mmCIF file of C-alpha atoms in Angstrom:
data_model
loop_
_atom_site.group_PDB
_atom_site.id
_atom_site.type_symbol
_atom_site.label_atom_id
_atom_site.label_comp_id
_atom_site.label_asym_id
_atom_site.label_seq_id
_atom_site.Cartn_x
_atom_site.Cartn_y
_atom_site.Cartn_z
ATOM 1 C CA UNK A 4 16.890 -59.335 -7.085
ATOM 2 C CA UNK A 5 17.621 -55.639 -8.722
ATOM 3 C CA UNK A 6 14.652 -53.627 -8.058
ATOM 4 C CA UNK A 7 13.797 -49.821 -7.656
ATOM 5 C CA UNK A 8 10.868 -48.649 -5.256
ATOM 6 C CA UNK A 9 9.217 -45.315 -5.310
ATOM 7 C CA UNK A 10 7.380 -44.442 -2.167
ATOM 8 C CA UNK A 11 4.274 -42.728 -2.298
ATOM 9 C CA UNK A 12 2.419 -43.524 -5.541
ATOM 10 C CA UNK A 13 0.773 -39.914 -4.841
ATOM 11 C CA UNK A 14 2.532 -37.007 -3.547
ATOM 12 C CA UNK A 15 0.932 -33.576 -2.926
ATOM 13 C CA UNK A 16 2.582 -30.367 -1.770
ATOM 14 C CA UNK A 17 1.171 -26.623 -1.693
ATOM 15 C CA UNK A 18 2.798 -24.059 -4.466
ATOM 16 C CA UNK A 19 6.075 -22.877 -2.733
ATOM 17 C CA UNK A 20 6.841 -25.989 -0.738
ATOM 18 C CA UNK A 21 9.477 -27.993 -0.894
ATOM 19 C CA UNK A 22 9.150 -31.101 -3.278
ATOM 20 C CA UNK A 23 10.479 -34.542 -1.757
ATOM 21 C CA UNK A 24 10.160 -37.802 -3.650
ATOM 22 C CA UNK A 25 11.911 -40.721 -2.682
ATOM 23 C CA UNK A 26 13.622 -43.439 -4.849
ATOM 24 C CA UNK A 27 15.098 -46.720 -3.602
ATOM 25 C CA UNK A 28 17.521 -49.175 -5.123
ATOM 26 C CA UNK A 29 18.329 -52.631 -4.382
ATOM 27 C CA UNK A 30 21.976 -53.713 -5.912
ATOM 28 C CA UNK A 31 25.772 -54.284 -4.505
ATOM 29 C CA UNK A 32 26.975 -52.239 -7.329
ATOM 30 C CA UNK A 33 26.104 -48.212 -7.802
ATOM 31 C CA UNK A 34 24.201 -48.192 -11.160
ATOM 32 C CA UNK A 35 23.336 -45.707 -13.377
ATOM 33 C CA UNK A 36 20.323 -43.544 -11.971
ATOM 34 C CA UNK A 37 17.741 -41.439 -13.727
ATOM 35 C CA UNK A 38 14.462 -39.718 -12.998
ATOM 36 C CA UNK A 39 12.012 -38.560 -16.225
ATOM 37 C CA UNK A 40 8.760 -36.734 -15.914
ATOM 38 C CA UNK A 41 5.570 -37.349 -17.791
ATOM 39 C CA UNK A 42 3.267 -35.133 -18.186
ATOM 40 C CA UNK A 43 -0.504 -36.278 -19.578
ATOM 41 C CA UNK A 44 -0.615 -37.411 -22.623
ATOM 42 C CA UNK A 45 3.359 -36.871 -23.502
ATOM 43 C CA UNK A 46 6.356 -39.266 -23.402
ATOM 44 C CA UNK A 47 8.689 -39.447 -20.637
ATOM 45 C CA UNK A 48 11.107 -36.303 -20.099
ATOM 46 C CA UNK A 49 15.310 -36.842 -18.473
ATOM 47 C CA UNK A 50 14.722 -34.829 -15.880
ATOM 48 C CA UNK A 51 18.659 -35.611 -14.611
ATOM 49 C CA UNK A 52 21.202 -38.821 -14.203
ATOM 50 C CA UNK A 53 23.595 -39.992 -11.994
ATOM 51 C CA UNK A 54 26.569 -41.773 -13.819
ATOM 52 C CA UNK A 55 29.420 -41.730 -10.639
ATOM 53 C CA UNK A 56 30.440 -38.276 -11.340
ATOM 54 C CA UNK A 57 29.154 -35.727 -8.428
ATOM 55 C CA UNK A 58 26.342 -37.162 -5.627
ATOM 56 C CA UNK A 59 24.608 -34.335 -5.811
ATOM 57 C CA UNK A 60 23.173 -34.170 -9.259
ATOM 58 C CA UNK A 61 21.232 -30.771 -10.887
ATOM 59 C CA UNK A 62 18.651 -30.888 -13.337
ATOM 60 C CA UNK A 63 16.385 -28.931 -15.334
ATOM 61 C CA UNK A 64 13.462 -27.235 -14.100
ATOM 62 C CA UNK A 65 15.250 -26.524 -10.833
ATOM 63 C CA UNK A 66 15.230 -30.208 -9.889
ATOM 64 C CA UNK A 67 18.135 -31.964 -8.011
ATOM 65 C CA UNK A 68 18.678 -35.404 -6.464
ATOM 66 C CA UNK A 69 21.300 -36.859 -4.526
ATOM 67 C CA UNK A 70 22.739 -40.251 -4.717
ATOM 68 C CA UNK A 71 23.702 -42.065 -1.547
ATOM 69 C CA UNK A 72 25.430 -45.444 -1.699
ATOM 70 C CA UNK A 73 25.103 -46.036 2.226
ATOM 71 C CA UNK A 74 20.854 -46.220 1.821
ATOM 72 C CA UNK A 75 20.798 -46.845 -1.909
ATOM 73 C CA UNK A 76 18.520 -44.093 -2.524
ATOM 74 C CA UNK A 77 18.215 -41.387 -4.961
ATOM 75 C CA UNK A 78 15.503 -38.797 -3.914
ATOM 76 C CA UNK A 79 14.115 -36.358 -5.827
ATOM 77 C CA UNK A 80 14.165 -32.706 -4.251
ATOM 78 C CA UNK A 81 12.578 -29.184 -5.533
ATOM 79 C CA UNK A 82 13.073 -26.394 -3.175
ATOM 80 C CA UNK A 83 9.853 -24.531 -4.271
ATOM 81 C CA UNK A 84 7.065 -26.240 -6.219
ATOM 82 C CA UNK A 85 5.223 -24.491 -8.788
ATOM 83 C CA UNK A 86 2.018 -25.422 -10.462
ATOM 84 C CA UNK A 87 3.715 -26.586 -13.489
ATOM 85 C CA UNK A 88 5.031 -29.338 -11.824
ATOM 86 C CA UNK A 89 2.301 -31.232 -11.503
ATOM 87 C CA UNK A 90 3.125 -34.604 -13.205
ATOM 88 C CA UNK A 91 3.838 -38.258 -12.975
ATOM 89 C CA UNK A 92 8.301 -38.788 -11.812
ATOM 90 C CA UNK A 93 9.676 -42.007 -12.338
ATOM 91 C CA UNK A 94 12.741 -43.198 -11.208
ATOM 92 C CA UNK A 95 14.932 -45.687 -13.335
ATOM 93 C CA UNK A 96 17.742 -47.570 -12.844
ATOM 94 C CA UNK A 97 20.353 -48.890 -15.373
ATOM 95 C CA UNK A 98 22.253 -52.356 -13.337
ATOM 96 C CA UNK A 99 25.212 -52.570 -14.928
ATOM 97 C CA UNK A 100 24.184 -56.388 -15.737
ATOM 98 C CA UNK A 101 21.360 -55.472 -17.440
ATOM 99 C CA UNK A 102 22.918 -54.562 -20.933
ATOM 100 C CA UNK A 103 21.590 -51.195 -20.848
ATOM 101 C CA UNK A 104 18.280 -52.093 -19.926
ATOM 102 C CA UNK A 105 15.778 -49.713 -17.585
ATOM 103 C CA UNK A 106 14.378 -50.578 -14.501
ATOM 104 C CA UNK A 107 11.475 -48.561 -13.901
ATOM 105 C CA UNK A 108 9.934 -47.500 -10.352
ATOM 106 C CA UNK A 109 6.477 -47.712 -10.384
ATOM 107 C CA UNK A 110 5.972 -43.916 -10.506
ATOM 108 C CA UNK A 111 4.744 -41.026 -8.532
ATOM 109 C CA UNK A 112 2.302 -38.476 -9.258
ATOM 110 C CA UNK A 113 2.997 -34.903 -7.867
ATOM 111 C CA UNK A 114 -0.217 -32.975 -7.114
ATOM 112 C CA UNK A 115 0.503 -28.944 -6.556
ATOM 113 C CA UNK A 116 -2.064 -27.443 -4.643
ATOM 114 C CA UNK A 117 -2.381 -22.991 -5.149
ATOM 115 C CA UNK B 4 17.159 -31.941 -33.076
ATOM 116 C CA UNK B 5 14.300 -34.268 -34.012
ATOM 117 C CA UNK B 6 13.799 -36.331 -31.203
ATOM 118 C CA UNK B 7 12.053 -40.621 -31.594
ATOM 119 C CA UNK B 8 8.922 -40.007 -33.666
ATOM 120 C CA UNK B 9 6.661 -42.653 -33.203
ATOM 121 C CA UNK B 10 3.666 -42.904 -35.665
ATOM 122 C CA UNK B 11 0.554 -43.309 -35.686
ATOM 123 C CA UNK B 12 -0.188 -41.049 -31.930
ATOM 124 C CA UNK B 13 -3.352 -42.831 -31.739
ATOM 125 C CA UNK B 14 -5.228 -45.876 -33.746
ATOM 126 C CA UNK B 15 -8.231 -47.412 -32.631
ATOM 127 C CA UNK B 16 -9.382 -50.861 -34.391
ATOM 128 C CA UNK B 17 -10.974 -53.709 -33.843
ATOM 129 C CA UNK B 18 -10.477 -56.691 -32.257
ATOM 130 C CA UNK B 19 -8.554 -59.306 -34.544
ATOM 131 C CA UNK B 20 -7.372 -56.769 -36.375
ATOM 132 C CA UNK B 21 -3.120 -56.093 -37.362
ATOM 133 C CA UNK B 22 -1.560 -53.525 -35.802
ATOM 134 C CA UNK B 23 1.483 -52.049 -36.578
ATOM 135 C CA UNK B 24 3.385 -49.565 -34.366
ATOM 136 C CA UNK B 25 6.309 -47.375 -36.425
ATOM 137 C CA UNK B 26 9.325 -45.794 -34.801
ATOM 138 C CA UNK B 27 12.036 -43.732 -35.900
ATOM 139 C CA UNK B 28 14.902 -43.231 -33.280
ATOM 140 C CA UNK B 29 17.518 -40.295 -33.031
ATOM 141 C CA UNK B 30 19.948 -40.628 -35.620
ATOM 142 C CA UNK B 31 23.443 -42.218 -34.209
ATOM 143 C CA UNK B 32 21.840 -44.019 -31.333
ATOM 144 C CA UNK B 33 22.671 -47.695 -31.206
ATOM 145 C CA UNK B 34 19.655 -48.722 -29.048
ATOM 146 C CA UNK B 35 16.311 -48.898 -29.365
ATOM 147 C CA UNK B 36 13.614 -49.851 -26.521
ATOM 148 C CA UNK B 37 10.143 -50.847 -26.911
ATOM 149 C CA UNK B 38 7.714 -50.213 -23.853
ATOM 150 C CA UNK B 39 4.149 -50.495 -22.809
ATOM 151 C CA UNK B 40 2.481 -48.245 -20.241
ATOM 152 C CA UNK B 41 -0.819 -49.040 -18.697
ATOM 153 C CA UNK B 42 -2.478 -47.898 -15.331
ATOM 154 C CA UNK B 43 -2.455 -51.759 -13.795
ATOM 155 C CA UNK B 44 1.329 -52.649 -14.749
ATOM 156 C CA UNK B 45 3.030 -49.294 -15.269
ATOM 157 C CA UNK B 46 5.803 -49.339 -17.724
ATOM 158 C CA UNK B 47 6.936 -52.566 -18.987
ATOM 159 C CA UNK B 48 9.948 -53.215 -21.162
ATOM 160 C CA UNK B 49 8.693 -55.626 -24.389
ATOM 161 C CA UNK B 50 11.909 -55.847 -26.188
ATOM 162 C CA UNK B 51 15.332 -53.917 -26.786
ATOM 163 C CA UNK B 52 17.595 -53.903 -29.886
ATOM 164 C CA UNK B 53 21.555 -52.768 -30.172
ATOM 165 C CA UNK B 54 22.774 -52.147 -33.490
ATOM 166 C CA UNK B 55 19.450 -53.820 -35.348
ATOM 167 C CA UNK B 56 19.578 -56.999 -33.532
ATOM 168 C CA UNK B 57 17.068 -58.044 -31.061
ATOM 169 C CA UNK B 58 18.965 -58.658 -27.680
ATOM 170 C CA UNK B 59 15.938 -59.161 -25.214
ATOM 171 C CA UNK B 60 12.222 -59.530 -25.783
ATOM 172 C CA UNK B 61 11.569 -61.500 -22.663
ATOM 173 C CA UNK B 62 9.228 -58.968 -21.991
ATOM 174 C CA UNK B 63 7.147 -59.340 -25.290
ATOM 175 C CA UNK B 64 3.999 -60.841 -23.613
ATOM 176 C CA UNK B 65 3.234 -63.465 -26.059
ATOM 177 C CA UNK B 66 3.388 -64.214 -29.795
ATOM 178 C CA UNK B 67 0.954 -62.204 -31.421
ATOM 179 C CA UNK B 68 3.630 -59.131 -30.293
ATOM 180 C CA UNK B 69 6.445 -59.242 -32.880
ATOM 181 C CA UNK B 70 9.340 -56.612 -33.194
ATOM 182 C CA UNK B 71 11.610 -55.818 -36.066
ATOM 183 C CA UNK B 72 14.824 -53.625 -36.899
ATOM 184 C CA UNK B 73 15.177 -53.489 -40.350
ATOM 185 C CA UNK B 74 17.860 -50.791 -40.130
ATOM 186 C CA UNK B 75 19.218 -48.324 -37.840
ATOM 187 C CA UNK B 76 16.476 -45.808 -38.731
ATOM 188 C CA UNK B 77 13.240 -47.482 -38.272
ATOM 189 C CA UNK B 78 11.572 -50.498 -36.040
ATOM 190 C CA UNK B 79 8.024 -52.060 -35.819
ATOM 191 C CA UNK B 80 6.290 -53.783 -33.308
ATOM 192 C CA UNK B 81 2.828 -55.518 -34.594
ATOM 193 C CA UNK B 82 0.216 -57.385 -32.682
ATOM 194 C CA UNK B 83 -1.335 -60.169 -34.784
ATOM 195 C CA UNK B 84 -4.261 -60.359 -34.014
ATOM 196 C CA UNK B 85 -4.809 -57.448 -31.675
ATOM 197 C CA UNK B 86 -7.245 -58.180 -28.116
ATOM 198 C CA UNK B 87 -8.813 -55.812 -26.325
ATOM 199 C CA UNK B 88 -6.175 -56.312 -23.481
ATOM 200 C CA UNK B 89 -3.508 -54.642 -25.525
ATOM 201 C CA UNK B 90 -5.201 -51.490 -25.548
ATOM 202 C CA UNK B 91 -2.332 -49.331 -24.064
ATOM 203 C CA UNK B 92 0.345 -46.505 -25.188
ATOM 204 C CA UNK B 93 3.422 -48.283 -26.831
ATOM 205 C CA UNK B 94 6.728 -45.657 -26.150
ATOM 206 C CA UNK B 95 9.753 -46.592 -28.086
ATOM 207 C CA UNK B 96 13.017 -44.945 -26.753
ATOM 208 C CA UNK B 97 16.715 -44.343 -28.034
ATOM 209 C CA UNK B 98 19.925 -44.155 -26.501
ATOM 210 C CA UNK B 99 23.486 -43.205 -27.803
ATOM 211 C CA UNK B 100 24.982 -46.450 -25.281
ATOM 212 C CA UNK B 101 23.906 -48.872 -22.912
ATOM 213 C CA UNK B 102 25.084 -46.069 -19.862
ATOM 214 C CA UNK B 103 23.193 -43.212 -21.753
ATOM 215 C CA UNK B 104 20.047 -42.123 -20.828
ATOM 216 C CA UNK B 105 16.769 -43.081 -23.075
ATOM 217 C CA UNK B 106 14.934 -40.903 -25.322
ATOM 218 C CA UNK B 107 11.685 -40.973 -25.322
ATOM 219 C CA UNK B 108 8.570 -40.805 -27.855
ATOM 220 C CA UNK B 109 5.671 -39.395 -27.765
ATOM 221 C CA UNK B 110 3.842 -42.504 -27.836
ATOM 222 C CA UNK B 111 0.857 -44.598 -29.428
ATOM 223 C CA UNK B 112 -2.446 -44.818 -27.829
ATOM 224 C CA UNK B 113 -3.467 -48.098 -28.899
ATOM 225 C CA UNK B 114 -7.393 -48.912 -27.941
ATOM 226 C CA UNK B 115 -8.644 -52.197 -28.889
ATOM 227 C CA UNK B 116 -12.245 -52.781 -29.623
#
């Protein structure tokens, strides 16, 4: 079955470190990747997307993932965190048999310690 | 650009009660997704349209939830009579094509007496 797993429902890092979070997919067929942030009380954010251009995908707020078919994954990197970070990522998939539909990890909240 | 605006950002009522959830996605987008967020199931999809027409609402959990499309420009979703257990925030999303990403709303809190 087409799934997506984020591991580590709770991530924290000090301000300055480097911000890891890790996305897994489970299909034969590179989809269409995304990650959004929410922040409390807001709607989700496109933080960046993969759609089979470049593996190595920039987005705002200094984020960047890269997408590698060899261990399905699509992690989630910040070279410095900053306070303002602090939020809830979620990574989604689109499967290109799913009409355009989102598959939604299960989310992971980013704790930035001064 | 005005983004989805989703109306009313917060309604409390009572249980029994009809509730009716309003979006408005970004002009020129063919879809339109309806979610649910809560802290026990995350984000669920309820139901999708392209071009007006419902194409999946396997995730509408039962049949008080019911979604409409009248046109491109607006979309309900109403819970008939409302329970407790509904009490969530309702996103509705856009998207240009089924490879785009979604939009996002702000969101209805939704708390059910």
């Amino acid at each position: 079955a087409q799934s997506v797993t984020q591991l580590g429902s709770h991530v924290s890092v000090s301000e300055g470190a480097l911000v890891l979070l890790r996305c897994n997919y489970s299909s034969s067929v590179p989809p269409y990747l995304f990650w959004y942030v929410q922040y409390p009380n807001q709607g989700l954010q496109l933080l960046l997307k993969y759609t089979s251009a470049a593996t190595l995908v920039k987005g705002i707020n200094g984020f960047e993932a890269e997408f590698k078919k060899s261990e399905t994954s699509f992690h989630l990197t910040k070279p410095s965190a900053h306070m303002s970070d602090a939020a809830e990522y979620f990574c989604a998939v689109n499967f290109y048999n799913q009409g355009g539909k989102l598959i939604f990890g299960q989310g992971t909240e980013l704790s930035v310690k001064p | 650009d005005a983004g989805v605006i989703q109306s009313p950002r917060h309604e409390v009522t009572e249980m029994g009660q009809e509730v009716t959830l309003r979006c408005k996605p970004i002009s020129g987008h063919d879809y339109l997704f309806w979610y649910r967020q809560t802290m026990m199931r995350g984000l669920e999809l309820l139901i999708y349209f392209n071009n007006n027409v419902p194409i999946d609402d396997s995730g509408m959990p039962e049949d008080r939830f019911s979604a409409k499309m009248p046109n491109a420009s607006f979309s309900t979703l109403k819970i008939q009579p409302s329970e407790p257990r509904d009490s969530a925030v309702y996103f509705c999303a856009s998207s240009p094509h089924r490879e785009a990403a979604q939009h996002f709303g702000d969101g209805t809190r939704l708390s059910i007496l």
